[in-house]
PDB file of C-alpha atoms in Angstrom:
ATOM      1  CA  MET A   1       0.000   0.000   0.000  1.00 48.00           C
ATOM      2  CA  LYS A   2       2.805   2.394   0.959  1.00 49.00           C
ATOM      3  CA  THR A   3       4.782   1.533  -2.209  1.00 50.00           C
ATOM      4  CA  ALA A   4       1.741   2.102  -4.408  1.00 49.00           C
ATOM      5  CA  LEU A   5       1.108   5.504  -2.787  1.00 46.00           C
ATOM      6  CA  ILE A   6       4.709   6.623  -3.432  1.00 45.00           C
ATOM      7  CA  ALA A   7       4.460   5.508  -7.066  1.00 46.00           C
ATOM      8  CA  LEU A   8       1.207   7.430  -7.470  1.00 42.00           C
ATOM      9  CA  LEU A   9       2.768  10.599  -6.028  1.00 42.00           C
ATOM     10  CA  LEU A  10       5.772  10.299  -8.366  1.00 45.00           C
ATOM     11  CA  CYS A  11       3.481   9.968 -11.363  1.00 48.00           C
ATOM     12  CA  GLY A  12       1.707  13.132 -10.293  1.00 49.00           C
ATOM     13  CA  VAL A  13       4.992  15.061 -10.104  1.00 43.00           C
ATOM     14  CA  VAL A  14       6.045  13.934 -13.588  1.00 42.00           C
ATOM     15  CA  ALA A  15       2.628  14.806 -15.006  1.00 46.00           C
ATOM     16  CA  ALA A  16       2.760  18.262 -13.426  1.00 45.00           C
ATOM     17  CA  GLN A  17       6.215  18.899 -14.844  1.00 47.00           C
ATOM     18  CA  THR A  18       5.112  17.772 -18.298  1.00 45.00           C
ATOM     19  CA  LYS A  19       2.052  20.006 -18.153  1.00 46.00           C
ATOM     20  CA  THR A  20       4.132  22.995 -17.032  1.00 47.00           C
ATOM     21  CA  GLY A  21       6.441  22.649 -20.037  1.00 48.00           C
ATOM     22  CA  ALA A  22       3.639  21.970 -22.501  1.00 49.00           C
ATOM     23  CA  GLY A  23       2.622  24.757 -24.824  1.00 52.00           C
ATOM     24  CA  LYS A  24       5.838  26.717 -24.449  1.00 54.00           C
ATOM     25  CA  LYS A  25       7.190  28.033 -27.729  1.00 56.00           C
ATOM     26  CA  LYS A  26      10.798  27.402 -28.563  1.00 57.00           C
ATOM     27  CA  ALA A  27      12.697  30.670 -28.323  1.00 58.00           C
ATOM     28  CA  ALA A  28      13.939  32.102 -31.603  1.00 57.00           C
ATOM     29  CA  PRO A  29      17.721  31.963 -31.941  1.00 62.00           C
ATOM     30  CA  ALA A  30      19.483  35.144 -30.885  1.00 82.00           C
ATOM     31  CA  LEU A  31      20.871  37.289 -33.675  1.00 87.00           C
ATOM     32  CA  ASP A  32      24.525  36.367 -33.983  1.00 94.00           C
ATOM     33  CA  LEU A  33      26.763  38.129 -36.483  1.00 96.00           C
ATOM     34  CA  LEU A  34      29.137  35.177 -36.368  1.00 97.00           C
ATOM     35  CA  ASP A  35      26.384  32.764 -37.402  1.00 97.00           C
ATOM     36  CA  PRO A  36      24.564  33.772 -40.618  1.00 97.00           C
ATOM     37  CA  SER A  37      21.984  31.017 -40.033  1.00 96.00           C
ATOM     38  CA  THR A  38      20.485  33.143 -37.225  1.00 96.00           C
ATOM     39  CA  LEU A  39      19.881  36.041 -39.621  1.00 97.00           C
ATOM     40  CA  THR A  40      17.282  34.738 -42.036  1.00 97.00           C
ATOM     41  CA  ALA A  41      14.072  36.552 -41.066  1.00 97.00           C
ATOM     42  CA  THR A  42      11.688  37.641 -43.789  1.00 98.00           C
ATOM     43  CA  ALA A  43      11.643  41.412 -44.132  1.00 98.00           C
ATOM     44  CA  PRO A  44       8.449  43.470 -44.073  1.00 97.00           C
ATOM     45  CA  GLU A  45       7.012  44.238 -47.495  1.00 97.00           C
ATOM     46  CA  SER A  46       8.110  47.837 -47.023  1.00 97.00           C
ATOM     47  CA  PHE A  47      10.473  49.323 -44.469  1.00 97.00           C
ATOM     48  CA  GLN A  48      13.008  52.071 -43.936  1.00 98.00           C
ATOM     49  CA  ALA A  49      16.582  51.846 -42.746  1.00 98.00           C
ATOM     50  CA  LYS A  50      18.513  54.765 -41.320  1.00 98.00           C
ATOM     51  CA  LEU A  51      22.257  54.876 -41.883  1.00 98.00           C
ATOM     52  CA  THR A  52      23.948  57.298 -39.512  1.00 98.00           C
ATOM     53  CA  THR A  53      27.125  58.177 -41.391  1.00 98.00           C
ATOM     54  CA  THR A  54      30.063  60.503 -40.834  1.00 98.00           C
ATOM     55  CA  LYS A  55      28.540  62.753 -43.494  1.00 98.00           C
ATOM     56  CA  GLY A  56      24.996  62.745 -42.106  1.00 98.00           C
ATOM     57  CA  ASP A  57      21.879  60.605 -41.946  1.00 98.00           C
ATOM     58  CA  VAL A  58      20.723  58.581 -44.942  1.00 98.00           C
ATOM     59  CA  ILE A  59      17.228  57.075 -45.094  1.00 98.00           C
ATOM     60  CA  ILE A  60      16.698  54.118 -47.403  1.00 98.00           C
ATOM     61  CA  GLN A  61      13.218  53.002 -48.408  1.00 98.00           C
ATOM     62  CA  VAL A  62      13.141  49.267 -49.131  1.00 98.00           C
ATOM     63  CA  THR A  63      10.408  47.637 -51.211  1.00 98.00           C
ATOM     64  CA  ARG A  64      10.708  43.895 -50.768  1.00 98.00           C
ATOM     65  CA  SER A  65       8.868  43.012 -53.995  1.00 98.00           C
ATOM     66  CA  TRP A  66      11.649  44.666 -56.008  1.00 98.00           C
ATOM     67  CA  ALA A  67      14.196  42.021 -54.927  1.00 98.00           C
ATOM     68  CA  PRO A  68      12.951  39.846 -52.035  1.00 98.00           C
ATOM     69  CA  LEU A  69      16.144  37.963 -51.217  1.00 98.00           C
ATOM     70  CA  GLY A  70      18.237  41.115 -51.283  1.00 98.00           C
ATOM     71  CA  ALA A  71      15.727  42.960 -49.117  1.00 98.00           C
ATOM     72  CA  ASP A  72      15.712  40.119 -46.577  1.00 98.00           C
ATOM     73  CA  ARG A  73      19.516  40.025 -46.385  1.00 98.00           C
ATOM     74  CA  PHE A  74      19.774  43.808 -45.924  1.00 98.00           C
ATOM     75  CA  TYR A  75      17.031  43.770 -43.267  1.00 98.00           C
ATOM     76  CA  ASN A  76      18.811  41.105 -41.228  1.00 98.00           C
ATOM     77  CA  LEU A  77      22.230  42.736 -41.510  1.00 98.00           C
ATOM     78  CA  VAL A  78      20.851  46.075 -40.313  1.00 98.00           C
ATOM     79  CA  ARG A  79      18.969  44.499 -37.390  1.00 96.00           C
ATOM     80  CA  ALA A  80      22.079  42.655 -36.209  1.00 96.00           C
ATOM     81  CA  GLY A  81      24.366  45.696 -36.326  1.00 97.00           C
ATOM     82  CA  PHE A  82      26.543  44.430 -39.166  1.00 98.00           C
ATOM     83  CA  PHE A  83      27.161  47.903 -40.585  1.00 98.00           C
ATOM     84  CA  SER A  84      28.431  49.574 -37.402  1.00 97.00           C
ATOM     85  CA  ASP A  85      31.757  51.252 -38.252  1.00 97.00           C
ATOM     86  CA  ALA A  86      31.648  49.847 -41.805  1.00 98.00           C
ATOM     87  CA  ALA A  87      33.526  52.102 -44.228  1.00 98.00           C
ATOM     88  CA  PHE A  88      32.582  53.337 -47.675  1.00 98.00           C
ATOM     89  CA  PHE A  89      35.754  51.764 -49.036  1.00 98.00           C
ATOM     90  CA  ARG A  90      35.197  52.128 -52.793  1.00 98.00           C
ATOM     91  CA  VAL A  91      33.759  55.456 -53.867  1.00 98.00           C
ATOM     92  CA  LEU A  92      33.819  56.426 -57.541  1.00 98.00           C
ATOM     93  CA  PRO A  93      32.283  59.847 -58.363  1.00 97.00           C
ATOM     94  CA  GLY A  94      29.657  59.646 -61.062  1.00 97.00           C
ATOM     95  CA  PHE A  95      29.312  55.898 -60.508  1.00 98.00           C
ATOM     96  CA  MET A  96      28.666  54.574 -56.998  1.00 98.00           C
ATOM     97  CA  ALA A  97      29.616  54.386 -53.287  1.00 98.00           C
ATOM     98  CA  GLN A  98      30.345  50.835 -52.093  1.00 98.00           C
ATOM     99  CA  PHE A  99      30.246  49.453 -48.546  1.00 98.00           C
ATOM    100  CA  GLY A 100      29.374  46.255 -46.695  1.00 98.00           C
ATOM    101  CA  LEU A 101      32.625  44.783 -45.400  1.00 98.00           C
ATOM    102  CA  SER A 102      32.531  44.536 -41.624  1.00 98.00           C
ATOM    103  CA  ALA A 103      34.845  46.506 -39.365  1.00 98.00           C
ATOM    104  CA  ARG A 104      35.450  43.177 -37.593  1.00 97.00           C
ATOM    105  CA  PRO A 105      37.593  40.530 -39.324  1.00 97.00           C
ATOM    106  CA  ASP A 106      35.840  37.665 -37.517  1.00 97.00           C
ATOM    107  CA  VAL A 107      32.474  38.837 -38.816  1.00 98.00           C
ATOM    108  CA  SER A 108      33.778  39.269 -42.384  1.00 96.00           C
ATOM    109  CA  GLN A 109      35.125  35.727 -42.305  1.00 96.00           C
ATOM    110  CA  ALA A 110      31.813  34.332 -41.090  1.00 97.00           C
ATOM    111  CA  TRP A 111      29.980  35.819 -44.095  1.00 98.00           C
ATOM    112  CA  VAL A 112      32.378  34.974 -46.918  1.00 96.00           C
ATOM    113  CA  GLN A 113      30.368  31.909 -47.948  1.00 96.00           C
ATOM    114  CA  ALA A 114      26.936  33.170 -46.871  1.00 97.00           C
ATOM    115  CA  LYS A 115      25.770  33.677 -50.435  1.00 98.00           C
ATOM    116  CA  ILE A 116      22.211  34.266 -51.545  1.00 98.00           C
ATOM    117  CA  ALA A 117      20.624  33.402 -54.870  1.00 98.00           C
ATOM    118  CA  ASP A 118      20.044  36.100 -57.449  1.00 98.00           C
ATOM    119  CA  ASP A 119      16.819  38.066 -57.611  1.00 98.00           C
ATOM    120  CA  PRO A 120      15.244  38.961 -60.948  1.00 98.00           C
ATOM    121  CA  VAL A 121      16.098  42.549 -61.863  1.00 98.00           C
ATOM    122  CA  THR A 122      12.799  44.434 -61.750  1.00 98.00           C
ATOM    123  CA  GLN A 123      14.101  47.979 -61.227  1.00 98.00           C
ATOM    124  CA  ASN A 124      16.744  50.078 -62.924  1.00 98.00           C
ATOM    125  CA  ASN A 125      20.037  51.060 -61.294  1.00 98.00           C
ATOM    126  CA  THR A 126      19.297  54.756 -61.315  1.00 98.00           C
ATOM    127  CA  ARG A 127      20.603  57.480 -59.025  1.00 98.00           C
ATOM    128  CA  GLY A 128      19.926  56.759 -55.353  1.00 98.00           C
ATOM    129  CA  ARG A 129      19.032  53.096 -55.811  1.00 98.00           C
ATOM    130  CA  ILE A 130      20.801  50.585 -53.537  1.00 98.00           C
ATOM    131  CA  THR A 131      21.963  47.232 -54.845  1.00 98.00           C
ATOM    132  CA  PHE A 132      24.035  44.250 -53.714  1.00 98.00           C
ATOM    133  CA  ALA A 133      27.386  43.820 -55.422  1.00 97.00           C
ATOM    134  CA  THR A 134      28.031  40.492 -57.120  1.00 95.00           C
ATOM    135  CA  ALA A 135      31.005  38.570 -58.475  1.00 92.00           C
ATOM    136  CA  GLY A 136      28.900  36.474 -60.831  1.00 93.00           C
ATOM    137  CA  PRO A 137      25.658  34.489 -60.582  1.00 96.00           C
ATOM    138  CA  ASN A 138      24.398  33.755 -57.052  1.00 97.00           C
ATOM    139  CA  THR A 139      27.364  35.330 -55.233  1.00 97.00           C
ATOM    140  CA  ARG A 140      25.749  38.136 -53.207  1.00 98.00           C
ATOM    141  CA  THR A 141      26.856  38.276 -49.583  1.00 98.00           C
ATOM    142  CA  THR A 142      27.107  41.599 -47.713  1.00 98.00           C
ATOM    143  CA  GLN A 143      28.582  44.191 -50.078  1.00 98.00           C
ATOM    144  CA  LEU A 144      26.314  46.889 -51.446  1.00 98.00           C
ATOM    145  CA  PHE A 145      26.501  50.122 -53.366  1.00 98.00           C
ATOM    146  CA  ILE A 146      24.443  53.259 -53.819  1.00 98.00           C
ATOM    147  CA  ASN A 147      24.241  54.509 -57.394  1.00 98.00           C
ATOM    148  CA  TYR A 148      25.409  58.071 -58.013  1.00 98.00           C
ATOM    149  CA  ALA A 149      24.071  58.209 -61.558  1.00 98.00           C
ATOM    150  CA  ASP A 150      21.922  56.347 -64.034  1.00 98.00           C
ATOM    151  CA  ASN A 151      23.777  53.021 -64.127  1.00 98.00           C
ATOM    152  CA  SER A 152      21.032  51.110 -65.904  1.00 98.00           C
ATOM    153  CA  ARG A 153      23.717  49.348 -67.933  1.00 98.00           C
ATOM    154  CA  LEU A 154      24.231  47.208 -64.810  1.00 98.00           C
ATOM    155  CA  ASP A 155      20.708  45.812 -65.004  1.00 98.00           C
ATOM    156  CA  ALA A 156      21.618  43.220 -67.617  1.00 96.00           C
ATOM    157  CA  SER A 157      24.433  41.915 -65.396  1.00 96.00           C
ATOM    158  CA  GLY A 158      22.060  40.917 -62.593  1.00 96.00           C
ATOM    159  CA  PHE A 159      22.421  43.867 -60.213  1.00 98.00           C
ATOM    160  CA  ALA A 160      18.962  44.005 -58.627  1.00 98.00           C
ATOM    161  CA  PRO A 161      18.016  47.182 -56.699  1.00 98.00           C
ATOM    162  CA  PHE A 162      15.882  46.534 -53.614  1.00 98.00           C
ATOM    163  CA  GLY A 163      15.512  50.082 -52.316  1.00 98.00           C
ATOM    164  CA  GLU A 164      16.392  53.715 -52.780  1.00 98.00           C
ATOM    165  CA  VAL A 165      17.646  56.693 -50.825  1.00 98.00           C
ATOM    166  CA  ILE A 166      14.685  58.936 -50.019  1.00 98.00           C
ATOM    167  CA  GLN A 167      16.515  61.296 -47.674  1.00 98.00           C
ATOM    168  CA  GLY A 168      20.179  62.228 -47.328  1.00 98.00           C
ATOM    169  CA  MET A 169      21.410  61.750 -50.884  1.00 98.00           C
ATOM    170  CA  ASP A 170      23.334  64.987 -50.386  1.00 98.00           C
ATOM    171  CA  ALA A 171      25.260  63.194 -47.607  1.00 98.00           C
ATOM    172  CA  VAL A 172      25.970  60.283 -49.954  1.00 98.00           C
ATOM    173  CA  ASP A 173      27.303  62.765 -52.518  1.00 98.00           C
ATOM    174  CA  ARG A 174      29.769  64.101 -49.934  1.00 98.00           C
ATOM    175  CA  ILE A 175      31.287  60.708 -49.036  1.00 98.00           C
ATOM    176  CA  TYR A 176      35.069  60.890 -49.380  1.00 98.00           C
ATOM    177  CA  SER A 177      36.233  59.564 -52.743  1.00 98.00           C
ATOM    178  CA  GLY A 178      39.921  60.520 -52.756  1.00 98.00           C
ATOM    179  CA  TYR A 179      41.225  56.960 -52.389  1.00 98.00           C
ATOM    180  CA  GLY A 180      39.332  55.597 -55.392  1.00 96.00           C
ATOM    181  CA  GLU A 181      39.871  51.848 -55.579  1.00 96.00           C
ATOM    182  CA  GLN A 182      43.051  51.755 -53.485  1.00 98.00           C
ATOM    183  CA  PRO A 183      41.661  50.011 -50.352  1.00 98.00           C
ATOM    184  CA  ASN A 184      42.287  46.288 -50.738  1.00 98.00           C
ATOM    185  CA  GLN A 185      39.208  44.193 -50.035  1.00 97.00           C
ATOM    186  CA  GLY A 186      41.234  41.173 -48.921  1.00 97.00           C
ATOM    187  CA  SER A 187      43.055  43.318 -46.374  1.00 98.00           C
ATOM    188  CA  ILE A 188      39.773  44.795 -45.152  1.00 98.00           C
ATOM    189  CA  ARG A 189      38.428  41.287 -44.535  1.00 97.00           C
ATOM    190  CA  ALA A 190      41.632  40.175 -42.813  1.00 97.00           C
ATOM    191  CA  GLU A 191      42.286  43.259 -40.656  1.00 98.00           C
ATOM    192  CA  GLY A 192      39.042  45.210 -40.649  1.00 97.00           C
ATOM    193  CA  LYS A 193      38.867  48.663 -39.142  1.00 97.00           C
ATOM    194  CA  ALA A 194      42.552  48.681 -38.115  1.00 97.00           C
ATOM    195  CA  TYR A 195      43.726  48.354 -41.735  1.00 98.00           C
ATOM    196  CA  LEU A 196      41.508  51.150 -43.002  1.00 98.00           C
ATOM    197  CA  GLU A 197      42.243  53.579 -40.179  1.00 97.00           C
ATOM    198  CA  SER A 198      45.996  53.067 -40.571  1.00 98.00           C
ATOM    199  CA  ASN A 199      46.104  53.375 -44.337  1.00 98.00           C
ATOM    200  CA  PHE A 200      42.998  55.325 -45.386  1.00 98.00           C
ATOM    201  CA  PRO A 201      42.097  57.613 -42.480  1.00 98.00           C
ATOM    202  CA  MET A 202      39.903  59.927 -44.571  1.00 98.00           C
ATOM    203  CA  LEU A 203      37.330  57.278 -45.448  1.00 98.00           C
ATOM    204  CA  ASP A 204      33.782  57.983 -44.363  1.00 98.00           C
ATOM    205  CA  LYS A 205      31.840  55.265 -42.587  1.00 98.00           C
ATOM    206  CA  ILE A 206      28.483  54.174 -41.245  1.00 98.00           C
ATOM    207  CA  VAL A 207      28.472  54.890 -37.515  1.00 98.00           C
ATOM    208  CA  SER A 208      25.325  52.818 -37.017  1.00 97.00           C
ATOM    209  CA  ALA A 209      22.310  51.502 -38.896  1.00 98.00           C
ATOM    210  CA  ALA A 210      18.776  50.764 -37.729  1.00 97.00           C
ATOM    211  CA  ILE A 211      15.337  49.848 -39.001  1.00 97.00           C
ATOM    212  CA  VAL A 212      13.078  52.836 -38.435  1.00 92.00           C
ATOM    213  CA  PRO A 213       9.323  53.281 -38.648  1.00 82.00           C
ATOM    214  CA  ALA A 214       8.120  55.194 -41.674  1.00 55.00           C
ATOM    215  CA  ALA A 215       6.410  58.517 -41.099  1.00 51.00           C
ATOM    216  CA  PRO A 216       2.615  58.054 -40.900  1.00 53.00           C
ATOM    217  CA  SER A 217       0.671  59.024 -44.004  1.00 47.00           C
ATOM    218  CA  ALA A 218      -1.376  62.178 -43.737  1.00 44.00           C
ATOM    219  CA  PRO A 219      -5.129  61.499 -43.632  1.00 51.00           C
ATOM    220  CA  PRO A 220      -7.117  62.496 -46.721  1.00 50.00           C
ATOM    221  CA  GLY A 221      -7.815  66.209 -46.741  1.00 53.00           C
ATOM    222  CA  ALA A 222      -5.180  67.002 -44.120  1.00 46.00           C
ATOM    223  CA  GLY A 223      -4.014  70.575 -44.304  1.00 44.00           C
ATOM    224  CA  LYS A 224      -6.977  71.708 -46.398  1.00 45.00           C
ATOM    225  CA  LYS A 225      -9.048  74.528 -45.081  1.00 42.00           C
TER     226      LYS A 225
END
């Protein structure tokens, strides 16, 4: 009788523990810049990203339908803080301003093989549009550029814009371009911020980046007397 009572009590404890754990949702993995597999969320259909740069604030409006995979990658990189201290390391007046190599060598190394498939090109590479750089089919990782001019000739090569600068293009125009193509991308990946600050101290950079809410639309008739 005593043994049966103890067994019954133990069963109750196990059942209570099982019930307590039931229904709990598994926590989403924390965003980890060293693990690209934790940065795969689907972006909103439309969102804005604010780049706080050494030349001023730049607001980018992203429209996911333009290039869904590119929009998703950009959204996740911004949310995780990938662009903090990232330099505009290749700036060619009349063409584009390129960025997207991390200030941290360990982060750059983690993303070397984190390639995404190509998106169809649905928009032209015109002034202010932002696009991922590629080194051939299905090779996009983290590098991007903002077009300074009408570069629609790039459309046929698979460069798919996913957003555009809607505020702060004057700041983009002022990004330092004196070094041209001198900064070595391999050295940036290997040494990060230290390499650029030692050898190219005039480069402008992104201080921080964040997803920001868009300004609310004015109701119909607002401002009319």
